[in-house]
C-alpha cells in the first residue's frame, strides 16, 4: 500500500527541477543518444523495485530533460510553465480515471460537457456536442471521419465497398496528418487532392483545373 509520504521525494525533485529553470541555467544538457544511454538506467528487470529506489532514476531523467519552463525555451507549439495546468495534470493522474461514464468520473465528465458546450456556443452552435482529442493529428482524423459520414451516412453500416468514390480537398500546405487520415479512413492518398496556394489570388484557369 502506497503512502502519501512515498511521493514527497518526487515532489522535492520536481521543485528543484523547476527552480533550475532560470535564465542562468541551460535549457538542456544535450547528449547524443549513445552517450545518454550509458548514463541512465534503461534496464527492464523481471522484479520491480521499491519507490525509494526510483529516486536515482528520477534524478537522471530530470537531469537530461529539456526545461520547457525555461524563459529562453521556444517551441512552435508550446513553451513556458502554467501552474494551473500542472496542478490539473497532477489531479488527473491522482484521480486515475477514464471519462467514459459518469459513474467512473462524475466531476470530470461534467467539466468536459460544460467546456464543450461553451466552446460550441463561442462558434455559434445552438446545441453543441464534441470530444476532446489527443492533438492536432487526432483532431484532423476525427474531422475527416465526420465529414465522410456527413457526405455518405450509410458508410457507417455498409462500409466503403458499396459507397461512392470519395475525394478530400486540402491545401498543398496542409499538415501531413491529413495523408495519414486518408489512409486510415480508406480514401487513399491518391484521393487527397492538394489545392495550390498563392500569396495572391489564384488565376481562374488554375481554379478550373481543380
mmCIF file of C-alpha atoms in Angstrom:
data_model
loop_
_atom_site.group_PDB
_atom_site.id
_atom_site.type_symbol
_atom_site.label_atom_id
_atom_site.label_comp_id
_atom_site.label_asym_id
_atom_site.label_seq_id
_atom_site.Cartn_x
_atom_site.Cartn_y
_atom_site.Cartn_z
ATOM 1 C CA UNK A 1 0.000 0.000 0.000
ATOM 2 C CA UNK A 2 1.486 3.324 -1.037
ATOM 3 C CA UNK A 3 1.531 6.177 1.419
ATOM 4 C CA UNK A 4 1.404 9.871 0.593
ATOM 5 C CA UNK A 5 4.848 10.216 2.138
ATOM 6 C CA UNK A 6 6.247 7.934 -0.573
ATOM 7 C CA UNK A 7 5.856 10.761 -3.066
ATOM 8 C CA UNK A 8 7.494 13.521 -1.035
ATOM 9 C CA UNK A 9 10.851 12.819 -2.654
ATOM 10 C CA UNK A 10 9.374 13.142 -6.131
ATOM 11 C CA UNK A 11 7.768 16.467 -5.277
ATOM 12 C CA UNK A 12 11.068 17.725 -3.901
ATOM 13 C CA UNK A 13 12.875 16.679 -7.069
ATOM 14 C CA UNK A 14 10.278 18.428 -9.211
ATOM 15 C CA UNK A 15 10.630 21.551 -7.100
ATOM 16 C CA UNK A 16 14.385 21.551 -7.704
ATOM 17 C CA UNK A 17 13.836 20.942 -11.427
ATOM 18 C CA UNK A 18 11.601 23.997 -11.752
ATOM 19 C CA UNK A 19 13.957 26.059 -9.605
ATOM 20 C CA UNK A 20 16.719 25.317 -12.131
ATOM 21 C CA UNK A 21 14.546 26.566 -14.994
ATOM 22 C CA UNK A 22 16.057 30.037 -14.772
ATOM 23 C CA UNK A 23 17.928 32.224 -17.208
ATOM 24 C CA UNK A 24 21.325 31.460 -15.644
ATOM 25 C CA UNK A 25 20.909 27.722 -16.259
ATOM 26 C CA UNK A 26 20.979 25.945 -19.649
ATOM 27 C CA UNK A 27 17.708 24.898 -21.232
ATOM 28 C CA UNK A 28 19.012 21.334 -21.569
ATOM 29 C CA UNK A 29 22.133 19.217 -21.215
ATOM 30 C CA UNK A 30 22.023 17.620 -24.632
ATOM 31 C CA UNK A 31 23.850 14.360 -25.210
ATOM 32 C CA UNK A 32 23.923 12.097 -28.227
ATOM 33 C CA UNK A 33 21.628 9.070 -27.774
ATOM 34 C CA UNK A 34 24.518 6.620 -27.350
ATOM 35 C CA UNK A 35 26.172 8.746 -24.661
ATOM 36 C CA UNK A 36 22.901 9.356 -22.881
ATOM 37 C CA UNK A 37 22.085 5.646 -22.921
ATOM 38 C CA UNK A 38 25.305 4.995 -20.989
ATOM 39 C CA UNK A 39 24.353 7.455 -18.258
ATOM 40 C CA UNK A 40 20.818 6.356 -17.482
ATOM 41 C CA UNK A 41 19.260 3.058 -16.486
ATOM 42 C CA UNK A 42 17.139 1.549 -19.238
ATOM 43 C CA UNK A 43 17.137 -2.000 -17.911
ATOM 44 C CA UNK A 44 13.799 -3.780 -17.740
ATOM 45 C CA UNK A 45 14.249 -6.146 -14.774
ATOM 46 C CA UNK A 46 11.900 -9.006 -14.074
ATOM 47 C CA UNK A 47 11.389 -7.916 -10.479
ATOM 48 C CA UNK A 48 10.168 -4.480 -9.575
ATOM 49 C CA UNK A 49 11.806 -2.085 -7.149
ATOM 50 C CA UNK A 50 10.501 -0.068 -4.203
ATOM 51 C CA UNK A 51 9.595 3.556 -4.750
ATOM 52 C CA UNK A 52 12.557 4.695 -2.666
ATOM 53 C CA UNK A 53 14.936 3.148 -5.207
ATOM 54 C CA UNK A 54 13.436 5.212 -8.006
ATOM 55 C CA UNK A 55 14.985 8.413 -6.680
ATOM 56 C CA UNK A 56 18.157 7.976 -8.740
ATOM 57 C CA UNK A 57 16.191 7.139 -11.896
ATOM 58 C CA UNK A 58 14.034 10.228 -11.461
ATOM 59 C CA UNK A 59 17.103 12.377 -10.854
ATOM 60 C CA UNK A 60 18.723 11.117 -14.060
ATOM 61 C CA UNK A 61 15.555 11.692 -16.036
ATOM 62 C CA UNK A 62 15.231 15.269 -14.854
ATOM 63 C CA UNK A 63 18.947 15.962 -15.275
ATOM 64 C CA UNK A 64 18.712 15.417 -19.026
ATOM 65 C CA UNK A 65 15.143 16.590 -19.574
ATOM 66 C CA UNK A 66 14.520 19.744 -21.579
ATOM 67 C CA UNK A 67 13.410 22.555 -19.273
ATOM 68 C CA UNK A 68 10.326 23.676 -21.164
ATOM 69 C CA UNK A 69 9.548 26.190 -18.393
ATOM 70 C CA UNK A 70 12.879 27.934 -19.039
ATOM 71 C CA UNK A 71 12.480 31.596 -20.108
ATOM 72 C CA UNK A 72 14.617 31.014 -23.217
ATOM 73 C CA UNK A 73 12.906 27.805 -24.329
ATOM 74 C CA UNK A 74 10.943 28.374 -27.524
ATOM 75 C CA UNK A 75 8.810 25.932 -29.480
ATOM 76 C CA UNK A 76 6.335 26.446 -32.290
ATOM 77 C CA UNK A 77 3.603 24.718 -30.297
ATOM 78 C CA UNK A 78 4.210 25.273 -26.602
ATOM 79 C CA UNK A 79 6.514 26.801 -24.031
ATOM 80 C CA UNK A 80 6.522 28.261 -20.568
ATOM 81 C CA UNK A 81 5.017 26.932 -17.363
ATOM 82 C CA UNK A 82 1.412 27.138 -16.245
ATOM 83 C CA UNK A 83 0.844 26.341 -12.586
ATOM 84 C CA UNK A 84 -2.908 25.650 -13.048
ATOM 85 C CA UNK A 85 -2.166 23.240 -15.916
ATOM 86 C CA UNK A 86 0.468 21.462 -13.837
ATOM 87 C CA UNK A 87 -1.989 21.135 -10.970
ATOM 88 C CA UNK A 88 -4.567 19.797 -13.400
ATOM 89 C CA UNK A 89 -2.123 17.143 -14.602
ATOM 90 C CA UNK A 90 -1.396 16.131 -11.016
ATOM 91 C CA UNK A 91 -5.105 15.958 -10.251
ATOM 92 C CA UNK A 92 -5.795 13.871 -13.357
ATOM 93 C CA UNK A 93 -3.042 11.388 -12.516
ATOM 94 C CA UNK A 94 -4.062 11.204 -8.863
ATOM 95 C CA UNK A 95 -7.712 10.531 -9.726
ATOM 96 C CA UNK A 96 -6.540 7.894 -12.247
ATOM 97 C CA UNK A 97 -9.846 7.520 -14.051
ATOM 98 C CA UNK A 98 -11.307 7.361 -17.532
ATOM 99 C CA UNK A 99 -14.001 9.755 -18.691
ATOM 100 C CA UNK A 100 -16.302 7.325 -20.464
ATOM 101 C CA UNK A 101 -19.134 7.252 -17.908
ATOM 102 C CA UNK A 102 -20.478 9.467 -15.145
ATOM 103 C CA UNK A 103 -20.141 6.582 -12.693
ATOM 104 C CA UNK A 104 -16.376 6.347 -13.202
ATOM 105 C CA UNK A 105 -15.625 10.072 -13.451
ATOM 106 C CA UNK A 106 -18.604 12.095 -12.191
ATOM 107 C CA UNK A 107 -16.939 15.503 -11.860
ATOM 108 C CA UNK A 108 -14.653 15.155 -14.881
ATOM 109 C CA UNK A 109 -17.491 14.257 -17.247
ATOM 110 C CA UNK A 110 -19.495 17.290 -16.118
ATOM 111 C CA UNK A 111 -16.465 19.527 -16.650
ATOM 112 C CA UNK A 112 -15.999 18.089 -20.141
ATOM 113 C CA UNK A 113 -19.635 18.665 -21.064
ATOM 114 C CA UNK A 114 -19.541 22.225 -19.727
ATOM 115 C CA UNK A 115 -16.358 23.178 -21.583
ATOM 116 C CA UNK A 116 -17.531 21.615 -24.864
ATOM 117 C CA UNK A 117 -20.873 23.423 -24.594
ATOM 118 C CA UNK A 118 -19.102 26.734 -24.007
ATOM 119 C CA UNK A 119 -16.722 26.237 -26.930
ATOM 120 C CA UNK A 120 -19.652 25.343 -29.161
ATOM 121 C CA UNK A 121 -21.520 28.474 -28.146
ATOM 122 C CA UNK A 122 -18.481 30.618 -28.934
ATOM 123 C CA UNK A 123 -18.569 29.450 -32.566
ATOM 124 C CA UNK A 124 -22.340 29.779 -32.854
ATOM 125 C CA UNK A 125 -23.629 26.231 -32.319
ATOM 126 C CA UNK A 126 -27.060 26.019 -30.674
ATOM 127 C CA UNK A 127 -26.824 22.526 -29.213
ATOM 128 C CA UNK A 128 -23.161 21.533 -29.487
ATOM 129 C CA UNK A 129 -21.645 18.144 -28.890
ATOM 130 C CA UNK A 130 -17.990 17.267 -29.104
ATOM 131 C CA UNK A 131 -14.988 15.424 -27.806
ATOM 132 C CA UNK A 132 -11.528 16.431 -26.726
ATOM 133 C CA UNK A 133 -8.773 14.985 -28.885
ATOM 134 C CA UNK A 134 -5.221 13.991 -28.079
ATOM 135 C CA UNK A 135 -3.787 16.537 -30.500
ATOM 136 C CA UNK A 136 -3.913 18.035 -33.968
ATOM 137 C CA UNK A 137 -3.384 14.786 -35.872
ATOM 138 C CA UNK A 138 -6.170 13.044 -33.990
ATOM 139 C CA UNK A 139 -8.389 16.092 -34.400
ATOM 140 C CA UNK A 140 -7.885 16.133 -38.176
ATOM 141 C CA UNK A 141 -8.638 12.409 -38.363
ATOM 142 C CA UNK A 142 -11.881 12.854 -36.451
ATOM 143 C CA UNK A 143 -12.858 15.862 -38.569
ATOM 144 C CA UNK A 144 -12.372 13.894 -41.790
ATOM 145 C CA UNK A 145 -14.291 10.939 -40.353
ATOM 146 C CA UNK A 146 -17.220 13.210 -39.504
ATOM 147 C CA UNK A 147 -17.101 14.854 -42.937
ATOM 148 C CA UNK A 148 -17.107 11.420 -44.562
ATOM 149 C CA UNK A 149 -20.114 10.348 -42.508
ATOM 150 C CA UNK A 150 -21.965 13.548 -43.349
ATOM 151 C CA UNK A 151 -21.321 13.029 -47.064
ATOM 152 C CA UNK A 152 -22.330 9.356 -47.060
ATOM 153 C CA UNK A 153 -24.109 8.346 -43.817
ATOM 154 C CA UNK A 154 -24.581 4.744 -44.994
ATOM 155 C CA UNK A 155 -20.833 4.112 -44.792
ATOM 156 C CA UNK A 156 -21.205 3.600 -41.060
ATOM 157 C CA UNK A 157 -23.017 0.310 -41.669
ATOM 158 C CA UNK A 158 -22.262 -0.667 -45.259
ATOM 159 C CA UNK A 159 -18.611 0.322 -45.409
ATOM 160 C CA UNK A 160 -16.647 1.677 -48.338
ATOM 161 C CA UNK A 161 -17.411 -1.255 -50.654
ATOM 162 C CA UNK A 162 -20.921 -0.051 -51.519
ATOM 163 C CA UNK A 163 -20.160 3.627 -51.243
ATOM 164 C CA UNK A 164 -19.097 6.162 -53.874
ATOM 165 C CA UNK A 165 -15.515 7.175 -54.530
ATOM 166 C CA UNK A 166 -14.729 9.924 -52.074
ATOM 167 C CA UNK A 167 -12.283 12.769 -52.592
ATOM 168 C CA UNK A 168 -10.989 15.181 -49.974
ATOM 169 C CA UNK A 169 -9.551 18.594 -50.750
ATOM 170 C CA UNK A 170 -6.746 20.087 -48.692
ATOM 171 C CA UNK A 171 -4.272 22.874 -49.161
ATOM 172 C CA UNK A 172 -0.913 21.862 -50.593
ATOM 173 C CA UNK A 173 0.462 23.278 -47.344
ATOM 174 C CA UNK A 174 -1.800 21.038 -45.264
ATOM 175 C CA UNK A 175 -0.456 19.097 -42.314
ATOM 176 C CA UNK A 176 0.879 15.605 -43.020
ATOM 177 C CA UNK A 177 -1.755 14.134 -40.714
ATOM 178 C CA UNK A 178 -4.356 14.531 -43.474
ATOM 179 C CA UNK A 179 -2.464 11.980 -45.578
ATOM 180 C CA UNK A 180 -2.448 9.591 -42.631
ATOM 181 C CA UNK A 181 -6.162 10.169 -42.119
ATOM 182 C CA UNK A 182 -6.844 9.452 -45.803
ATOM 183 C CA UNK A 183 -5.118 6.086 -45.384
ATOM 184 C CA UNK A 184 -6.890 5.164 -42.153
ATOM 185 C CA UNK A 185 -10.321 6.193 -43.439
ATOM 186 C CA UNK A 186 -9.990 4.218 -46.662
ATOM 187 C CA UNK A 187 -9.947 7.185 -49.036
ATOM 188 C CA UNK A 188 -6.361 6.616 -50.111
ATOM 189 C CA UNK A 189 -3.765 9.323 -50.512
ATOM 190 C CA UNK A 190 -4.397 9.443 -54.287
ATOM 191 C CA UNK A 191 -7.843 10.829 -53.483
ATOM 192 C CA UNK A 192 -6.487 13.544 -51.229
ATOM 193 C CA UNK A 193 -6.330 16.425 -53.678
ATOM 194 C CA UNK A 194 -3.953 19.208 -52.789
ATOM 195 C CA UNK A 195 -5.144 22.660 -53.787
ATOM 196 C CA UNK A 196 -2.365 25.068 -54.825
ATOM 197 C CA UNK A 197 -1.896 28.119 -52.659
ATOM 198 C CA UNK A 198 -0.614 31.546 -53.518
ATOM 199 C CA UNK A 199 0.127 34.821 -51.791
ATOM 200 C CA UNK A 200 -2.323 36.492 -54.163
ATOM 201 C CA UNK A 201 -5.488 35.355 -55.965
ATOM 202 C CA UNK A 202 -5.349 32.109 -57.953
ATOM 203 C CA UNK A 203 -5.985 32.707 -61.692
ATOM 204 C CA UNK A 204 -9.351 31.492 -62.992
ATOM 205 C CA UNK A 205 -7.842 28.856 -65.370
ATOM 206 C CA UNK A 206 -5.955 27.353 -62.438
ATOM 207 C CA UNK A 207 -9.147 27.168 -60.366
ATOM 208 C CA UNK A 208 -10.971 25.432 -63.204
ATOM 209 C CA UNK A 209 -8.344 22.679 -63.211
ATOM 210 C CA UNK A 210 -9.055 21.688 -59.614
#
